[in-house]
Short mmCIF file of C-alpha atoms in Angstrom, two decimals:
data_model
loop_
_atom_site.label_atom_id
_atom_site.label_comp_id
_atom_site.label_asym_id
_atom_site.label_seq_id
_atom_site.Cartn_x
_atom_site.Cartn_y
_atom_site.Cartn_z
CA UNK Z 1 -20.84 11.20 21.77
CA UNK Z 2 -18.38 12.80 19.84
CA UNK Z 3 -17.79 10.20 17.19
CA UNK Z 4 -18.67 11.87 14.09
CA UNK Z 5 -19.54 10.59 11.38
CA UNK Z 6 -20.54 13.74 9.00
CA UNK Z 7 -20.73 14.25 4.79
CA UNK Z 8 -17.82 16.18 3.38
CA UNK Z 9 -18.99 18.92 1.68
CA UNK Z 10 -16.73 18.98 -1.03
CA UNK Z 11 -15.82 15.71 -3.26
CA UNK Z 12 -12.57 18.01 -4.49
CA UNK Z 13 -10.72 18.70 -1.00
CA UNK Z 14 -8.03 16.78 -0.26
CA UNK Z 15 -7.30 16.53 3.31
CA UNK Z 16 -3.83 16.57 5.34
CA UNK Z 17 -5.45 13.59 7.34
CA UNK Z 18 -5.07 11.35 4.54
CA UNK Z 19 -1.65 11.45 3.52
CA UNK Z 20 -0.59 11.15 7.06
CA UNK Z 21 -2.78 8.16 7.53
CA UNK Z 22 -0.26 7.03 4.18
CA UNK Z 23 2.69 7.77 6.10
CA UNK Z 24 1.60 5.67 9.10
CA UNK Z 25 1.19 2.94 6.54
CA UNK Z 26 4.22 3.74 5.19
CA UNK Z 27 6.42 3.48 8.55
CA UNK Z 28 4.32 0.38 9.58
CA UNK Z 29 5.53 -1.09 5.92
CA UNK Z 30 9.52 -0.55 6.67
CA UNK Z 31 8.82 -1.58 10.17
CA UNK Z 32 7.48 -5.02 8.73
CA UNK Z 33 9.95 -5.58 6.24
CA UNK Z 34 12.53 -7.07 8.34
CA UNK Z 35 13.07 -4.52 11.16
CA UNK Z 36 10.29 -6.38 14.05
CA UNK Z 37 9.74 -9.56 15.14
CA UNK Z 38 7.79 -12.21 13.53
CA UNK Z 39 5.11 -11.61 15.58
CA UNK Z 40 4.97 -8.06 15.16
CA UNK Z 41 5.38 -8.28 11.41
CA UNK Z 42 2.33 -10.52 11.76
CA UNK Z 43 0.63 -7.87 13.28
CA UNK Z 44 2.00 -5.05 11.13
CA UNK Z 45 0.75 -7.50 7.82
CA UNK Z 46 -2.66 -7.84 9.18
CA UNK Z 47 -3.86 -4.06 8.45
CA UNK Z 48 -1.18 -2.01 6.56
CA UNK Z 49 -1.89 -2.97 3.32
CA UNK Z 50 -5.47 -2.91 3.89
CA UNK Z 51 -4.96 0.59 4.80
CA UNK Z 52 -3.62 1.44 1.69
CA UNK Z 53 -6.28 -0.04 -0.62
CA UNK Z 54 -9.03 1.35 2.25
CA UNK Z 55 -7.10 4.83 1.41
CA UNK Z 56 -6.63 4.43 -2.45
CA UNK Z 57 -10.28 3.79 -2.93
CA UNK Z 58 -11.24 7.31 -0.45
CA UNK Z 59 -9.09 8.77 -3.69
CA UNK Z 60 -10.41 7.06 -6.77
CA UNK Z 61 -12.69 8.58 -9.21
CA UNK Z 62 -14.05 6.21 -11.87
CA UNK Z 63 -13.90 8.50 -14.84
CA UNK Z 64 -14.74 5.85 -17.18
CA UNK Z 65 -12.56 2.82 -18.93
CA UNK Z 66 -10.45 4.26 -21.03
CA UNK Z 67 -10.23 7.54 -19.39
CA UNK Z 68 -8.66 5.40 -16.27
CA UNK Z 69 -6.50 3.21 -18.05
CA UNK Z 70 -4.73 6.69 -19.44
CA UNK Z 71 -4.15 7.69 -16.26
CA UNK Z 72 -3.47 4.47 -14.64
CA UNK Z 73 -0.36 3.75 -17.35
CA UNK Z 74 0.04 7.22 -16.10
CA UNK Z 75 0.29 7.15 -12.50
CA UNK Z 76 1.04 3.41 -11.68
CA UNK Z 77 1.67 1.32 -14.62
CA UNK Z 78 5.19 3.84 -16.35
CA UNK Z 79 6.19 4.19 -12.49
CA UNK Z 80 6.05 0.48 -12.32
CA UNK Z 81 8.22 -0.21 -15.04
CA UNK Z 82 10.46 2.58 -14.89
CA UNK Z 83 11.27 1.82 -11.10
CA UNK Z 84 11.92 -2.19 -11.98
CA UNK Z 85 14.01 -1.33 -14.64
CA UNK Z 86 16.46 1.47 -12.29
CA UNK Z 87 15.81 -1.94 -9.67
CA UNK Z 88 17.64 -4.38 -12.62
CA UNK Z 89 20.47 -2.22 -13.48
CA UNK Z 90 21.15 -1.95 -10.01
CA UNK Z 91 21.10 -5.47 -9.58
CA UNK Z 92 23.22 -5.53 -12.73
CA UNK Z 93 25.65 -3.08 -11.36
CA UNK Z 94 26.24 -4.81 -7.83
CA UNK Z 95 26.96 -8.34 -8.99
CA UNK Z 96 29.57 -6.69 -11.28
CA UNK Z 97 30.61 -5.12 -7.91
CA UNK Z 98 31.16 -8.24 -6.22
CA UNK Z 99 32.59 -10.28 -9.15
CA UNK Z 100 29.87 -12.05 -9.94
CA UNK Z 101 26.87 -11.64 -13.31
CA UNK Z 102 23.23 -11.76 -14.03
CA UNK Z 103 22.76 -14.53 -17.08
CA UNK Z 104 21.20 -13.67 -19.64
CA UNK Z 105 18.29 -16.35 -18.18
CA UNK Z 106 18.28 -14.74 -15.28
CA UNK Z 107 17.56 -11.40 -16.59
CA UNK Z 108 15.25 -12.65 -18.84
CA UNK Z 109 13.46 -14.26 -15.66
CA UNK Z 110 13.32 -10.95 -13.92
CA UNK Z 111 11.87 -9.12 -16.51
CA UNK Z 112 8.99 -11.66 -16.62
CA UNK Z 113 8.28 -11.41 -13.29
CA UNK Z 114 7.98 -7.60 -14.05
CA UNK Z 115 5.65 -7.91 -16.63
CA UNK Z 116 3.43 -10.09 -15.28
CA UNK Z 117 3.72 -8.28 -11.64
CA UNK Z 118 5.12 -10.79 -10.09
CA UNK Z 119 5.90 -9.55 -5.97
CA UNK Z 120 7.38 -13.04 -4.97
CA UNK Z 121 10.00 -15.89 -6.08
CA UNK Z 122 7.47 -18.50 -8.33
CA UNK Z 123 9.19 -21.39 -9.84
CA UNK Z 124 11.77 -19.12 -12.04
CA UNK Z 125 10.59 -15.82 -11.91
CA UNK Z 126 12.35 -13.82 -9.68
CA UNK Z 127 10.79 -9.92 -9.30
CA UNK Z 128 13.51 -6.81 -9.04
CA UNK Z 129 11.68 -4.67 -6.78
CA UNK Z 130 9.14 -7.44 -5.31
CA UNK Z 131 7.21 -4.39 -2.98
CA UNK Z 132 5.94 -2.96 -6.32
CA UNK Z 133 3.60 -5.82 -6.61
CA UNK Z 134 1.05 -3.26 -5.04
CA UNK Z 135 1.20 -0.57 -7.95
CA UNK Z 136 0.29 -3.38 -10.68
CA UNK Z 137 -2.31 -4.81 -8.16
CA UNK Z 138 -3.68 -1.33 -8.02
CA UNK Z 139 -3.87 -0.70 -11.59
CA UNK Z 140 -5.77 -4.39 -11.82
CA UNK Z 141 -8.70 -3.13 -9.12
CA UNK Z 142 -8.82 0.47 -10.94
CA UNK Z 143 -9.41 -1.04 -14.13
CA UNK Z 144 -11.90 -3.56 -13.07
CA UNK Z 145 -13.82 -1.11 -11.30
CA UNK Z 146 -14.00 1.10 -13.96
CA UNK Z 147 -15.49 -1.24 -16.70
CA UNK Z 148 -18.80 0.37 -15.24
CA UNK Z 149 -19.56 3.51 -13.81
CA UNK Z 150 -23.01 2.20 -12.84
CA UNK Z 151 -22.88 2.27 -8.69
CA UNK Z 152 -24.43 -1.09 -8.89
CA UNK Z 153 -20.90 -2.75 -10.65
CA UNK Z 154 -19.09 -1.92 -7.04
CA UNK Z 155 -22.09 -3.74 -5.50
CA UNK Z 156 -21.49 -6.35 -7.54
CA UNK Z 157 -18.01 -6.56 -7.30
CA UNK Z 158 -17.77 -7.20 -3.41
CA UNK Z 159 -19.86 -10.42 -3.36
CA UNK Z 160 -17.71 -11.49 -7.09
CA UNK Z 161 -14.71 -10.63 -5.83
CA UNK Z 162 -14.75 -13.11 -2.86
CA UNK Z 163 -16.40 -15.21 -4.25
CA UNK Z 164 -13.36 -15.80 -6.84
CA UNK Z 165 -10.94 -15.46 -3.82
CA UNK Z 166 -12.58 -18.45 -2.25
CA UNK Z 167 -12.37 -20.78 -5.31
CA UNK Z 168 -8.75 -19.48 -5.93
CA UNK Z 169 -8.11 -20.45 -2.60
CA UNK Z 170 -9.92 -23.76 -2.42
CA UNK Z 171 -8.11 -25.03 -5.58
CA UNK Z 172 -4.58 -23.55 -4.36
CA UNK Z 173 -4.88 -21.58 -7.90
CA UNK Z 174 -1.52 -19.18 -8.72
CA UNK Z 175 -2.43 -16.69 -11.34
CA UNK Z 176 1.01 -15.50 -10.84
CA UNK Z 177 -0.18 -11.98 -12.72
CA UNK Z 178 -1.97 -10.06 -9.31
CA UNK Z 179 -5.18 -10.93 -10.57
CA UNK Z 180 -5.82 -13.15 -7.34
CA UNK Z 181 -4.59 -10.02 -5.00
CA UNK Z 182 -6.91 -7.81 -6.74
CA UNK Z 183 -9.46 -9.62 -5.79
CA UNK Z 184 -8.08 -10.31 -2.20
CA UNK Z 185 -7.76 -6.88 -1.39
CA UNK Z 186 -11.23 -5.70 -3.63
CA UNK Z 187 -13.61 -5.53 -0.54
CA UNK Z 188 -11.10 -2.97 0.94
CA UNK Z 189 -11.08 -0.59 -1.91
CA UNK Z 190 -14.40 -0.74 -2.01
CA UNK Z 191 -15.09 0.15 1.45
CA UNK Z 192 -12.65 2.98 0.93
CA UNK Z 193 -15.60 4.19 -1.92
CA UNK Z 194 -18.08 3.48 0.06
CA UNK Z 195 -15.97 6.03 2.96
CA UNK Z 196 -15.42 8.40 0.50
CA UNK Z 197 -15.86 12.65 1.53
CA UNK Z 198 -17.03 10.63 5.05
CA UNK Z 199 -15.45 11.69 8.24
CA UNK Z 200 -14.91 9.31 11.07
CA UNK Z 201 -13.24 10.91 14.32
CA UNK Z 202 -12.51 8.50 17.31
CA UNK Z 203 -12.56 11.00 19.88
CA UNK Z 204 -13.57 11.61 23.60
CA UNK Z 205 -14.55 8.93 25.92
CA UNK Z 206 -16.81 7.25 23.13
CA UNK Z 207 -13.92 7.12 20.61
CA UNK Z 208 -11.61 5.63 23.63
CA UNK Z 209 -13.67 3.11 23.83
CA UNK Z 210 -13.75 2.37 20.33
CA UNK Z 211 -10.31 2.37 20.08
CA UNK Z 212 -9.93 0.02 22.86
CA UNK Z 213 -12.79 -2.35 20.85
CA UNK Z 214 -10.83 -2.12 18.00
CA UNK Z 215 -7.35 -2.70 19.03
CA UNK Z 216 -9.39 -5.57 21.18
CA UNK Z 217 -10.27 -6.99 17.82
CA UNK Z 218 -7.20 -6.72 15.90
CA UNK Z 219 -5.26 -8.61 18.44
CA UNK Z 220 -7.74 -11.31 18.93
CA UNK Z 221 -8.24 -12.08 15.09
CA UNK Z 222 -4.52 -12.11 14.72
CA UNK Z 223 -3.52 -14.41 17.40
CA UNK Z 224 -5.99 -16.64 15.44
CA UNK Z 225 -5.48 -15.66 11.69
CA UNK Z 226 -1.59 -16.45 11.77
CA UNK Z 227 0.36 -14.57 8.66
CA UNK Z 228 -1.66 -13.08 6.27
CA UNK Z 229 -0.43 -11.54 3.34
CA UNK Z 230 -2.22 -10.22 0.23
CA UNK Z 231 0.76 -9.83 -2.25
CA UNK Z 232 0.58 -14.13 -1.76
CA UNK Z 233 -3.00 -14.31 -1.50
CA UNK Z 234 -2.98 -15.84 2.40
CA UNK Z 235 -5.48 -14.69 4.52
CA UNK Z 236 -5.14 -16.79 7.35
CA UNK Z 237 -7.61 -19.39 8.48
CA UNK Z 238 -10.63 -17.65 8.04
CA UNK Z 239 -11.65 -14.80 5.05
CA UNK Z 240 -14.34 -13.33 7.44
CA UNK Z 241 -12.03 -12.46 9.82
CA UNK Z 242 -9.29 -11.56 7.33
CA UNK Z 243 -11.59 -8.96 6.42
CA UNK Z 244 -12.54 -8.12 9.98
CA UNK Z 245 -9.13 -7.54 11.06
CA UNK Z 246 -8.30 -5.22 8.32
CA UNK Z 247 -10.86 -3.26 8.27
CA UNK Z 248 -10.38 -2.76 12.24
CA UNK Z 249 -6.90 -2.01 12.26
CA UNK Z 250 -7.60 0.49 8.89
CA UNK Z 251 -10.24 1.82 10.86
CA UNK Z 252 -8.38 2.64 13.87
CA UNK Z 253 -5.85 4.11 12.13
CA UNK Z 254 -8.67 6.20 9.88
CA UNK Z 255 -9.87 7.74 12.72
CA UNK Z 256 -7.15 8.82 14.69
CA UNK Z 257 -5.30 10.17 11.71
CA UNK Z 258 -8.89 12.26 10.84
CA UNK Z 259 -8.09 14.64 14.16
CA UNK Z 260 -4.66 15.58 12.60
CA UNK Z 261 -5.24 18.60 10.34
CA UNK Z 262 -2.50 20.92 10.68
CA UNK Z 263 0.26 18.37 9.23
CA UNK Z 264 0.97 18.80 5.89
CA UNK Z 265 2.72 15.69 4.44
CA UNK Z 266 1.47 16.20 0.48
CA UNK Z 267 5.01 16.99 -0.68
CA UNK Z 268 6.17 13.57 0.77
CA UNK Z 269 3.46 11.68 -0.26
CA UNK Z 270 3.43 12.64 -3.56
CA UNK Z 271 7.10 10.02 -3.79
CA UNK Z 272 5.08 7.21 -2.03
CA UNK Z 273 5.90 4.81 -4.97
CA UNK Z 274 9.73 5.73 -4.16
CA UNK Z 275 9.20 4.27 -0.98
CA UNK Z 276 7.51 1.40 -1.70
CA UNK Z 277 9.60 0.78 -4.35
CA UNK Z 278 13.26 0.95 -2.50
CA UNK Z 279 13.17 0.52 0.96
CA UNK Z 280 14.01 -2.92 1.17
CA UNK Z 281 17.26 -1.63 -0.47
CA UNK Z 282 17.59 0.96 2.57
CA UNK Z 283 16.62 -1.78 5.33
CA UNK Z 284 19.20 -3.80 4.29
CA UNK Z 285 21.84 -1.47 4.17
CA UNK Z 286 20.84 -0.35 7.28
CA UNK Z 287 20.58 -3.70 9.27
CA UNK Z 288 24.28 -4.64 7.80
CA UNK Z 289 25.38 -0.98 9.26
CA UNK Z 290 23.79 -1.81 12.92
CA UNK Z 291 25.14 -5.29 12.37
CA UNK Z 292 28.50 -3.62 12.21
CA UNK Z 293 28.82 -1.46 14.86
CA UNK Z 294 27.78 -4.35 17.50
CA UNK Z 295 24.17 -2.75 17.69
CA UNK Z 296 21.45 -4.54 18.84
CA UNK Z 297 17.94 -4.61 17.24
CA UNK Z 298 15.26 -3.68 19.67
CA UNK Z 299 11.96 -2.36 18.94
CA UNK Z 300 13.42 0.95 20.17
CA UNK Z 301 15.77 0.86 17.40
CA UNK Z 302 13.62 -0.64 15.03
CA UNK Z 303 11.31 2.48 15.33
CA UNK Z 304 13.89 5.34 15.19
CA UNK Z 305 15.74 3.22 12.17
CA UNK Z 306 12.74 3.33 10.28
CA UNK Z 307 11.69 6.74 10.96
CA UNK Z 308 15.61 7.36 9.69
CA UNK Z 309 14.87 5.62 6.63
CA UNK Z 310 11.90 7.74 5.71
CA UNK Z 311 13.19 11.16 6.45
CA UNK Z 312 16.08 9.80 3.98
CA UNK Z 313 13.66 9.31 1.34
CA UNK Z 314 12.69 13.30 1.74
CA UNK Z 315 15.24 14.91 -0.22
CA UNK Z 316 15.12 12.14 -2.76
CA UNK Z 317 11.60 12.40 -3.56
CA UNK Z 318 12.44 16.78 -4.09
CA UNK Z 319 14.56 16.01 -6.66
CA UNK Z 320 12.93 12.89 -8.24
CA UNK Z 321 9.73 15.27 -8.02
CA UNK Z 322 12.03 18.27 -9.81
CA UNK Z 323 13.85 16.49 -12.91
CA UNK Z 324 12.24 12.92 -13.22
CA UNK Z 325 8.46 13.13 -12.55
CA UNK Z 326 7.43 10.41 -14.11
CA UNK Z 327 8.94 8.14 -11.98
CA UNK Z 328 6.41 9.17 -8.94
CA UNK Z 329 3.76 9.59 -12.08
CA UNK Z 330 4.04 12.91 -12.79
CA UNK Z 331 1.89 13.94 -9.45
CA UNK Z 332 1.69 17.62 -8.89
CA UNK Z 333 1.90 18.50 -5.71
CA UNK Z 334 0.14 21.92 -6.53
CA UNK Z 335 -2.68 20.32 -7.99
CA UNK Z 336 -4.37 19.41 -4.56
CA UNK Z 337 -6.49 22.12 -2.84
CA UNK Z 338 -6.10 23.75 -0.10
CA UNK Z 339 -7.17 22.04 2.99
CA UNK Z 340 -10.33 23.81 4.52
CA UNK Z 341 -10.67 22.83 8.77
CA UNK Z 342 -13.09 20.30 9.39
CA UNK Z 343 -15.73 21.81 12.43
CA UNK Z 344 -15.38 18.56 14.91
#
């Protein structure tokens, strides 16, 4: 059986697997933001952004409370409100463009929806860069889980945390600040603790088999589930298999991306939050230019379009990574270690 499922030696290496196992979740995101089917992006929704909580918890330390709220308003939180504020002046800019203005109301609205990390339209709050709803969510389960550093909290947490989904849910509660996606999406981070300096490689004839299982499962729980989304808080007809679902797809993903060693992807990665943050803005601009020339949208093109859109993003991130750190949160790409070869 050559499923492994082996303790990492070191808690400080930071392997290439991961932040290609981001970029798959990454391509997967533009892919469901307009450039696949319904049906696809149904499929796309059910795992990707499980896959990035599943990842961000592999990656979090819990330093203590107030050491991780200085490095949260660090890393997410100035991020976050830099990027919505470059979002509004570009909204600003291209209703000037087209003869029309923002009211006053309007950007007053925005804003709100900003502060309170708003990701969706909700009665008059409009968000700038709605995809950002993730960083603020993020912050939210980082600072929750670091009000202890006694294991036992995360324990405690997973049963609390759906718990409070469930009677959100049953009483069609809005908290409108990501409170209610924090908790959504909780039992993901904390499985991505509970996989953390943990190896699992799906390869050989048992891992083909898994993978078949898996993919098995994901498709299954979909075709049930419906849309699922955690920025809204829907997770389909059933939480169980909400979780299920995720956690499969994440998994599958996990552990083919955990045989890819020799792919270094930490200079990309480390402009993640550009991504998240604009490509909407590049989708659109690029559906209106395929739109143009007559083009039709297959899947075909759909996957080299977004694969287009990412390598764009490259260059960007050098320079935003050069002169305006802060905007990616001021992540180093020298700071990570040198990968060391897992023995498989």
């Amino acid at each position: 059986m050559n499923i492994i499922m082996s303790t990492i030696k070191s808690q400080n290496d930071y392997y290439n697997w991961i932040d290609v196992a981001k970029f798959v979740g990454l391509y997967l995101m533009v892919l469901g933001h307009g450039l696949v089917s319904e049906r696809n992006t149904q499929f796309i929704y059910s795992f990707h952004m499980p896959l990035f909580f599943i990842l961000s918890g592999l990656l979090f330390k819990n330093r203590g409370l107030s050491t991780s709220i200085r490095k949260g308003f660090r890393t997410l939180i100035i991020p976050y409100f830099l990027l919505n504020a470059i979002g509004l002046l570009y909204d600003v800019v291209e209703k000037h463009l087209v003869g029309k203005t923002l009211s006053l109301c309007d950007i007053y609205d925005r804003i709100g929806a900003v502060l309170m990390g708003i990701g969706y339209n909700v009665d008059n709050w409009h968000p700038v860069l709605s995809t950002t709803w993730y960083i603020y969510t993020l912050f939210l389960i980082q600072f929750v889980c670091s009000l202890s550093r006694n294991k036992l909290w995360c324990f405690m947490l997973l049963p609390l945390s759906i718990a409070l989904t469930l009677f959100l849910s049953h009483n069609s509660i809005d908290l409108l600040i990501p409170f209610d996606s924090a908790f959504l999406a909780m039992p993901f981070f904390l499985f991505g603790i509970l996989l953390k300096n943990r190896d699992v490689c799906l390869k050989g004839v048992w891992g083909g088999v898994i993978i078949i299982l898996l993919f098995a499962l994901m498709i299954v729980t979909d075709t049930y589930q419906g849309r699922v989304d955690i920025n809204r808080c829907e997770h389909g007809r059933n939480l169980i298999l909400f979780y299920l679902s995720g956690l499969a797809g994440s998994m599958l993903v996990i552990g083919l991306c955990q045989n890819i060693q020799n792919i270094s992807l930490r200079k990309y990665m480390s402009g993640a939050m550009l991504v998240i943050a604009f490509n909407l803005l590049f989708i659109g601009y690029f559906k209106l230019a395929i739109s143009l020339m007559h083009i039709e949208l297959t899947l075909a093109v759909s996957l080299i379009v977004a694969f287009v859109i990412l390598s764009i993003f490259y260059p960007i991130i050098i320079v935003v990574s050069q002169y305006m750190p802060a905007l990616i949160g001021y992540r180093n790409i020298s700071k990570y270690s040198i990968d060391k070869k897992m023995k498989l």
